[in-house]
CSV table of C-alpha atoms and ligand atoms in Angstrom, one decimal:
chain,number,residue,atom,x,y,z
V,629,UNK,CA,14.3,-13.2,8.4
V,630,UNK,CA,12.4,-11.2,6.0
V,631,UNK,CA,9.1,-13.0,4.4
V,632,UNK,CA,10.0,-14.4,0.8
V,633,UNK,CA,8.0,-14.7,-2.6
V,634,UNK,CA,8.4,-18.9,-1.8
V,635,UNK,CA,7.0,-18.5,1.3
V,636,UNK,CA,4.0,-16.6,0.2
V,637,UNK,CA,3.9,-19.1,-2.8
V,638,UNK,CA,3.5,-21.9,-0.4
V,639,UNK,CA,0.6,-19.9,1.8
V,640,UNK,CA,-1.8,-20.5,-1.4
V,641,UNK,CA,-0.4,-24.4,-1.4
V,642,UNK,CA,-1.4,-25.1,2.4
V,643,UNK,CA,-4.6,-22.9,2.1
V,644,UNK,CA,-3.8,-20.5,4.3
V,645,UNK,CA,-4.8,-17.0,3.8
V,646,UNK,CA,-2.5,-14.0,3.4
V,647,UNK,CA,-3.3,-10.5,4.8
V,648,UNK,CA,-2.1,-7.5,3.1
V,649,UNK,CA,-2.3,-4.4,4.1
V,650,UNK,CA,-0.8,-0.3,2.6
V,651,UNK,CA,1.8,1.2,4.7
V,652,UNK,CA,3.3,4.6,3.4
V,653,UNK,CA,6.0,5.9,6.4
V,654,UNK,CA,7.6,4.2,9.0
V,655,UNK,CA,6.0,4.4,12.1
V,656,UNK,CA,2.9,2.5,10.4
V,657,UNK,CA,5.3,0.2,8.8
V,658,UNK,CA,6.5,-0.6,12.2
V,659,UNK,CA,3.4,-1.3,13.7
V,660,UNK,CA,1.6,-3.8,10.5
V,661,UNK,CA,5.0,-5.6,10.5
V,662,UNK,CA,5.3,-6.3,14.7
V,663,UNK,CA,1.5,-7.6,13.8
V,664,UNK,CA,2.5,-10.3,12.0
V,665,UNK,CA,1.7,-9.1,8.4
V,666,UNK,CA,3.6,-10.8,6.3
V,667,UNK,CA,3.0,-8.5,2.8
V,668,UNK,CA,3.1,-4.8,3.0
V,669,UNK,CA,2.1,-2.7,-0.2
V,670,UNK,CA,3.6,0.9,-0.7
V,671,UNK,CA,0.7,1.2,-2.5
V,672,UNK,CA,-0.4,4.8,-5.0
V,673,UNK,CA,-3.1,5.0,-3.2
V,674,UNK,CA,-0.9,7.4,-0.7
V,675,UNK,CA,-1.9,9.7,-3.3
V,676,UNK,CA,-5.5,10.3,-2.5
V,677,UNK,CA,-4.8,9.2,1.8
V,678,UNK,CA,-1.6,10.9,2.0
V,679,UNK,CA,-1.0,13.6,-0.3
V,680,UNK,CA,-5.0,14.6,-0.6
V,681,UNK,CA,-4.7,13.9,-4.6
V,682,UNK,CA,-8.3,13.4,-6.0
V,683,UNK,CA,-6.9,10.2,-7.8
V,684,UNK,CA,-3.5,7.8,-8.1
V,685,UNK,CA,-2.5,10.1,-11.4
V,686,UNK,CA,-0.4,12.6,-9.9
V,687,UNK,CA,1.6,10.4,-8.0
V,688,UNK,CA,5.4,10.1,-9.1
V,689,UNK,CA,7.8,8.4,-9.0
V,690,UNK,CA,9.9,10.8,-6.5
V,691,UNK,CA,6.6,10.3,-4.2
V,692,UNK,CA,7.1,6.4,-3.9
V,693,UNK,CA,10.6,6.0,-3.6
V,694,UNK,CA,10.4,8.6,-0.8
V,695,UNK,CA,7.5,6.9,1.2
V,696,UNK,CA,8.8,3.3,-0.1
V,697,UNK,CA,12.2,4.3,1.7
V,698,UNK,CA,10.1,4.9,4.9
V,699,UNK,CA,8.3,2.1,4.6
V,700,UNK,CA,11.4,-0.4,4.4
V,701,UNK,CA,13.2,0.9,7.6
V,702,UNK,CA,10.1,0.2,9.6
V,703,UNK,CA,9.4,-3.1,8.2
V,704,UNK,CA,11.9,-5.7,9.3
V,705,UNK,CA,10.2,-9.4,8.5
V,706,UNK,CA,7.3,-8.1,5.7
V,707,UNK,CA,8.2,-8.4,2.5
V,708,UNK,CA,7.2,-4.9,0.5
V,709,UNK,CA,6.4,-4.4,-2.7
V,710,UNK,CA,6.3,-0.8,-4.4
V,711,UNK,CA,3.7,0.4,-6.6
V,712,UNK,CA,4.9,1.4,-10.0
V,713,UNK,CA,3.4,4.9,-10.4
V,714,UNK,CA,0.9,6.1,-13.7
V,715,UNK,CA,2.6,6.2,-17.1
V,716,UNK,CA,6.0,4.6,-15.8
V,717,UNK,CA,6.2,1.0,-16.4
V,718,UNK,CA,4.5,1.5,-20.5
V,719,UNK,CA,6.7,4.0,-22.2
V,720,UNK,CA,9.4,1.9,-23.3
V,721,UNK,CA,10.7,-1.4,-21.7
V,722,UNK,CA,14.2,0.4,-21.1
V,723,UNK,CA,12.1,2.8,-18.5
V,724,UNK,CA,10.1,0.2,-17.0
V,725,UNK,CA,13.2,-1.4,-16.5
V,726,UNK,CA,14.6,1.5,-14.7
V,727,UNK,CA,11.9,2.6,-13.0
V,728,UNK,CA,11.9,-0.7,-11.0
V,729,UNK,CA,15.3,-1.3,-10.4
V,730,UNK,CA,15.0,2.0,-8.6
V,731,UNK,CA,12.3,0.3,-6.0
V,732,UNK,CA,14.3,-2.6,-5.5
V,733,UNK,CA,17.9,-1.2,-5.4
V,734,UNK,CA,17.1,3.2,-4.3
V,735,UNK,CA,14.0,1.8,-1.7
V,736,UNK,CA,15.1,-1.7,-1.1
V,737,UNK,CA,11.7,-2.4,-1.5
V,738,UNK,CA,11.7,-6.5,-2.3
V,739,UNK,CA,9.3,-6.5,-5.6
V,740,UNK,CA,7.1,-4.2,-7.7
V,741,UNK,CA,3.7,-3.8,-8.9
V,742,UNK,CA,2.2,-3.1,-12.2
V,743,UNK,CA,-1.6,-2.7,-13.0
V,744,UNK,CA,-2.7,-4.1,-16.2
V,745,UNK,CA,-3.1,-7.6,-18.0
V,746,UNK,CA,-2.1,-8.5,-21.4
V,747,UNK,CA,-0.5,-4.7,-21.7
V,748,UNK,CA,1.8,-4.9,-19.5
V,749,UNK,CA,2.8,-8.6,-19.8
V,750,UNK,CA,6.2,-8.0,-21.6
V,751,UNK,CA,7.3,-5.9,-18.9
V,752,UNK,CA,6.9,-8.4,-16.5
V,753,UNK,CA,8.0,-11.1,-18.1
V,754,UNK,CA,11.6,-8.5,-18.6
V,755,UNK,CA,11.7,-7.5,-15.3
V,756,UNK,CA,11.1,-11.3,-14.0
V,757,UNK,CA,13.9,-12.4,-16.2
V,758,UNK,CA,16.3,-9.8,-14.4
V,759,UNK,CA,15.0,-11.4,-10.9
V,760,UNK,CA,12.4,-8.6,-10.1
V,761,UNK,CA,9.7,-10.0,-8.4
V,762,UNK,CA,6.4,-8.7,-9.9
V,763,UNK,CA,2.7,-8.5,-8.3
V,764,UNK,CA,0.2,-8.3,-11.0
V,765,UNK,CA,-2.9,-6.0,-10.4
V,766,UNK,CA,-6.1,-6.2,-12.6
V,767,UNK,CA,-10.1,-5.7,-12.5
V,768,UNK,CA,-10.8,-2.0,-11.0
V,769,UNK,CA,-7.4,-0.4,-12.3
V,770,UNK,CA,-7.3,3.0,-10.4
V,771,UNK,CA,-4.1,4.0,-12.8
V,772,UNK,CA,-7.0,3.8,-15.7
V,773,UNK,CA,-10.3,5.6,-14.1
V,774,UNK,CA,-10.6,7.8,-16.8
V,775,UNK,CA,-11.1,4.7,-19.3
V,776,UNK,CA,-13.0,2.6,-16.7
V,777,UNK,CA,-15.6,5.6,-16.1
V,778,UNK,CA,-15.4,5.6,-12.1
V,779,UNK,CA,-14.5,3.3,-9.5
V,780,UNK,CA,-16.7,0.8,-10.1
V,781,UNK,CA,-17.1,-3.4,-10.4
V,782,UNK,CA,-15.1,-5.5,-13.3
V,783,UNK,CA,-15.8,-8.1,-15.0
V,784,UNK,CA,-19.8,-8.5,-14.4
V,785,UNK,CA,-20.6,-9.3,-18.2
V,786,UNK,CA,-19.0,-12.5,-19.9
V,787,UNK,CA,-16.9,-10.8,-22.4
V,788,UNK,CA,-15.2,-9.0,-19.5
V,789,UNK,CA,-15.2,-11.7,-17.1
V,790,UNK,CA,-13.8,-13.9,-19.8
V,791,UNK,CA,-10.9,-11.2,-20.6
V,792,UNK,CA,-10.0,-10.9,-16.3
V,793,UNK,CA,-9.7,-14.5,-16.4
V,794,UNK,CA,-7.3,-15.1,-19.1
V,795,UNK,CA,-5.4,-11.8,-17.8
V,796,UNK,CA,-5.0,-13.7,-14.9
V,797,UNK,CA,-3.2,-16.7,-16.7
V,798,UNK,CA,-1.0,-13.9,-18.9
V,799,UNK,CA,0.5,-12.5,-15.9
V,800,UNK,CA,1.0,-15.6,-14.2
V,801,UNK,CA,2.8,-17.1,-17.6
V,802,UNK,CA,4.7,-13.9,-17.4
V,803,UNK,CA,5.9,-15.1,-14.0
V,804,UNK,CA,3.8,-12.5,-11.8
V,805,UNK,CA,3.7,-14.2,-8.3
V,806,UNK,CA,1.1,-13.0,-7.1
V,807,UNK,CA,-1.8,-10.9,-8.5
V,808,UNK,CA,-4.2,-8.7,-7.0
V,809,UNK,CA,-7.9,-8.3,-7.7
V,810,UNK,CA,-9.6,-5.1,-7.3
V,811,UNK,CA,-13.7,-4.9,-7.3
V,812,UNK,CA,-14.2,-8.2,-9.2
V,813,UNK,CA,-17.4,-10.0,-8.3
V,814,UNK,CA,-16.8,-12.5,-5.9
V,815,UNK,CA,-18.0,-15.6,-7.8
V,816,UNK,CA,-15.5,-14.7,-11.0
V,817,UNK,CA,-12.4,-13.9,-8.2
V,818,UNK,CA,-13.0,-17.5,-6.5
V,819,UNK,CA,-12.7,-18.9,-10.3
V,820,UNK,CA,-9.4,-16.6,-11.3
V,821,UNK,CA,-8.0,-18.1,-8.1
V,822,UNK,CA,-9.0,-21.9,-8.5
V,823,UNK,CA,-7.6,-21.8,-12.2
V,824,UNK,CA,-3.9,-19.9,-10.9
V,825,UNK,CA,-1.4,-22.0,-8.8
V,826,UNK,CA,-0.1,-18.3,-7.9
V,827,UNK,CA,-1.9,-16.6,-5.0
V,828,UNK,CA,-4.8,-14.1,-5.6
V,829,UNK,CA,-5.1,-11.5,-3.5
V,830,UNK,CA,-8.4,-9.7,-3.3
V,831,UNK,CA,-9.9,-6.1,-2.4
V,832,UNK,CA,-13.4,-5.9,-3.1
V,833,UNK,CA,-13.3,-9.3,-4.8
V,834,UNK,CA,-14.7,-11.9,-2.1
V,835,UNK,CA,-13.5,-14.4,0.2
V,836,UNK,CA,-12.6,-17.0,-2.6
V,837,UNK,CA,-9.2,-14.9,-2.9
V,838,UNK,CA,-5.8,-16.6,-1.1
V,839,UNK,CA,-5.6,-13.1,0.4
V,840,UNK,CA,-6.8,-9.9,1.1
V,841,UNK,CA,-5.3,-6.6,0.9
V,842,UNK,CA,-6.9,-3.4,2.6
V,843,UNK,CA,-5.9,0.4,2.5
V,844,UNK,CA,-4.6,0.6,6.2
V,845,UNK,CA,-6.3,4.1,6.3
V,846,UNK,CA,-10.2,2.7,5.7
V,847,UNK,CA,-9.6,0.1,8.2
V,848,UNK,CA,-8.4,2.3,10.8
V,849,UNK,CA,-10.9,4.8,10.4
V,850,UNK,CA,-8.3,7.4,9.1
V,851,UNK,CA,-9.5,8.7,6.0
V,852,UNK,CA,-13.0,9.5,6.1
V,853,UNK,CA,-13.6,11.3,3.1
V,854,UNK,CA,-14.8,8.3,1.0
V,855,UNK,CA,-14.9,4.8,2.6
V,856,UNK,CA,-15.1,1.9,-0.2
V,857,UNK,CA,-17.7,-0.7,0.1
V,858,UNK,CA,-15.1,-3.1,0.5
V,859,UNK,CA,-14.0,-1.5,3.6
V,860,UNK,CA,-14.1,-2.7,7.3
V,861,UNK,CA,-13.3,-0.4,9.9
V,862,UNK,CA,-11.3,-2.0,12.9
V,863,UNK,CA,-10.6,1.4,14.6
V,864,UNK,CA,-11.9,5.5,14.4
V,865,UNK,CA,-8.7,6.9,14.7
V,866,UNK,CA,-9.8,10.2,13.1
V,867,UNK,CA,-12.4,10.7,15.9
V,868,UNK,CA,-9.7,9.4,18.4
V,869,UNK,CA,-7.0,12.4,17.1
V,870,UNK,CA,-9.5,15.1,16.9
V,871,UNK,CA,-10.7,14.3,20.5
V,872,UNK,CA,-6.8,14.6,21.6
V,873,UNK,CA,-6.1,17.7,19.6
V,874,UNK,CA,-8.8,19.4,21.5
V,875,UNK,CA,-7.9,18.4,25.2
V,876,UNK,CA,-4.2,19.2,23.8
V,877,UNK,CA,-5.7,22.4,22.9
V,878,UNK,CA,-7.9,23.2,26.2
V,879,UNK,CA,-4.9,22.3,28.6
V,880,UNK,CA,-2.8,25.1,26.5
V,881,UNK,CA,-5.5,27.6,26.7
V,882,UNK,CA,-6.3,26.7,30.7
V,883,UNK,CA,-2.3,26.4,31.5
V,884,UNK,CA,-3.4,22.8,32.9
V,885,UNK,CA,-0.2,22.1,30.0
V,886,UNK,CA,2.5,22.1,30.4
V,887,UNK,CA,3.4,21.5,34.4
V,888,UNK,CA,6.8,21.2,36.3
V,889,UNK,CA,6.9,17.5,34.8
V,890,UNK,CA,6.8,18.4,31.3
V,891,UNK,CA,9.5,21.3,32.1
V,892,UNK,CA,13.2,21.7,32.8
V,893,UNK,CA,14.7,22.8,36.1
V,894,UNK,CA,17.8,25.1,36.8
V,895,UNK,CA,19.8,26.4,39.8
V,896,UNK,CA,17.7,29.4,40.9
V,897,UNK,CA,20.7,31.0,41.8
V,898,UNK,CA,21.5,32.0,38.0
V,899,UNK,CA,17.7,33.0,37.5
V,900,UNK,CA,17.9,35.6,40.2
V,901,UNK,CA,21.7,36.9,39.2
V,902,UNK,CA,20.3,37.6,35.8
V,903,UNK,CA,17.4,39.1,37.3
V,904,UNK,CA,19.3,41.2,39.4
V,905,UNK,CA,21.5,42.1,36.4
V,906,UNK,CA,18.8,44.2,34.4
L,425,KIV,O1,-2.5,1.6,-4.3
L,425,KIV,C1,-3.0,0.7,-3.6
L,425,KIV,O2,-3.2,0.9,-2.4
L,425,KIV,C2,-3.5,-0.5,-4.3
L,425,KIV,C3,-4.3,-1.4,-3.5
L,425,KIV,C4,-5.7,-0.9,-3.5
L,425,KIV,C5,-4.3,-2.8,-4.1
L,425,KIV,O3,-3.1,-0.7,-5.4
């Protein structure tokens, strides 16, 4: 049975933490879902780890239904939720409206997220009423970098701080059920989450969050272009794939690859009647 929106509900009500993590094609899905992870986030950030974009910006919507698609086969108990892409959830409601239903009904993903607080709370509150399941997203919005100025800490000064946490409380009126926190300082995420009975889940935001959620790419030592402060590494799989594309490339060049077991066999009778035929 796949994980539900109740049962992540009820994580936050015993107090147990939830661990999120990206997944953006199959084989990864495969592997975070037979670890146990119950939430798995198609996330935009495939963007920048995937598709080498500088930012989540030029990611459409073409792009997530494609790798949310992926991601679904290989996850078989984690719930996913897809990432509404740049500019398609605030045009008009109709759009929003659309935009999701294709997640849920083209990618079978089972709920959608939006960035943004008191912008974006109609929409959710809509798509909510038409039993979408909706994850909020606010503090570092990487949809809005160009108006943030960077990827850099929210909500450090009162009157931002103040703003988050009533954010918070919009989305979760709006019936988000769960909301992430991006680069918030710790002390104000531990406050967001004692004030919402729906579960926080925090990257860069501190370990007062019900959960966390990580780009699977930092922690495995993937992408190595820019690692976020928030970041833990687990694994260096970069080092670890360049290391086997060289060996892969000195057995080609020394003939050590491939041998009789890596080949196919045939009655040598028909090898030497063709030779004999030329
Ligand atoms: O796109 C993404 O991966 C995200 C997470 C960083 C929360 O939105």
């Amino acid at each position: 049975m796949r994980t539900t929106i109740a049962e992540i509900k009820q994580m936050k009500q015993r107090q147990e933490k939830i661990p999120m993590l990206t997944a953006y094609d199959y084989v990864t899905a495969m592997m975070v879902d037979e670890a146990g992870v119950p939430l798995i986030l198609v996330g935009d950030s495939l963007g920048m780890v995937m598709l080498g974009y500088e930012s989540t910006i030029p990611v459409t919507m073409e792009d997530m239904i494609h790798h949310t698609k992926a991601v679904v086969r290989g996850a078989k108990k984690a719930l996913v939720v897809g990432d509404m892409p740049f500019m398609t959830y605030h045009i008009s409601h109709s759009g929003s409206l659309s935009n999701a239903t294709r997640f849920i009904q083209e990618a079978g993903a089972q709920a959608v997220k939006l960035e943004g607080g008191e912008v974006v709370a109609e929409q959710v509150r809509r798509l909510v009423s038409c039993g979408i399941p909706v994850m909020g997203h606010i503090g570092l919005t990487p949809q809005s970098i160009h108006q943030l100025g960077g990827f850099k800490a929210q909500g450090k000064v009162t009157q931002d701080a103040r703003r988050l946490l009533n954010e918070a409380r919009i989305l979760e009126q709006a019936g988000a059920f769960a909301i992430v926190l991006e680069c918030t300082p710790a002390p104000l995420s531990r406050l967001i989450t004692e004030r919402l009975t729906i579960p926080t889940i925090g990257i860069g935001a501190g370990p007062g969050c019900d959960g966390q959620v990580q780009v699977i790419s930092d922690i495995l030592g993937l992408y190595t272009d820019f690692v976020p402060k928030h970041a833990r590494r687990y694994a260096s799989l970069a080092a670890e794939i360049k290391n086997a594309v060289a060996g892969y490339m000195s057995d080609v060049s020394s003939l050590a690859f491939p041998t009789t077991e890596q080949s196919y066999t045939m009655d040598e009778d028909i090898i030497r009647q063709l030779e004999s035929e030329s």
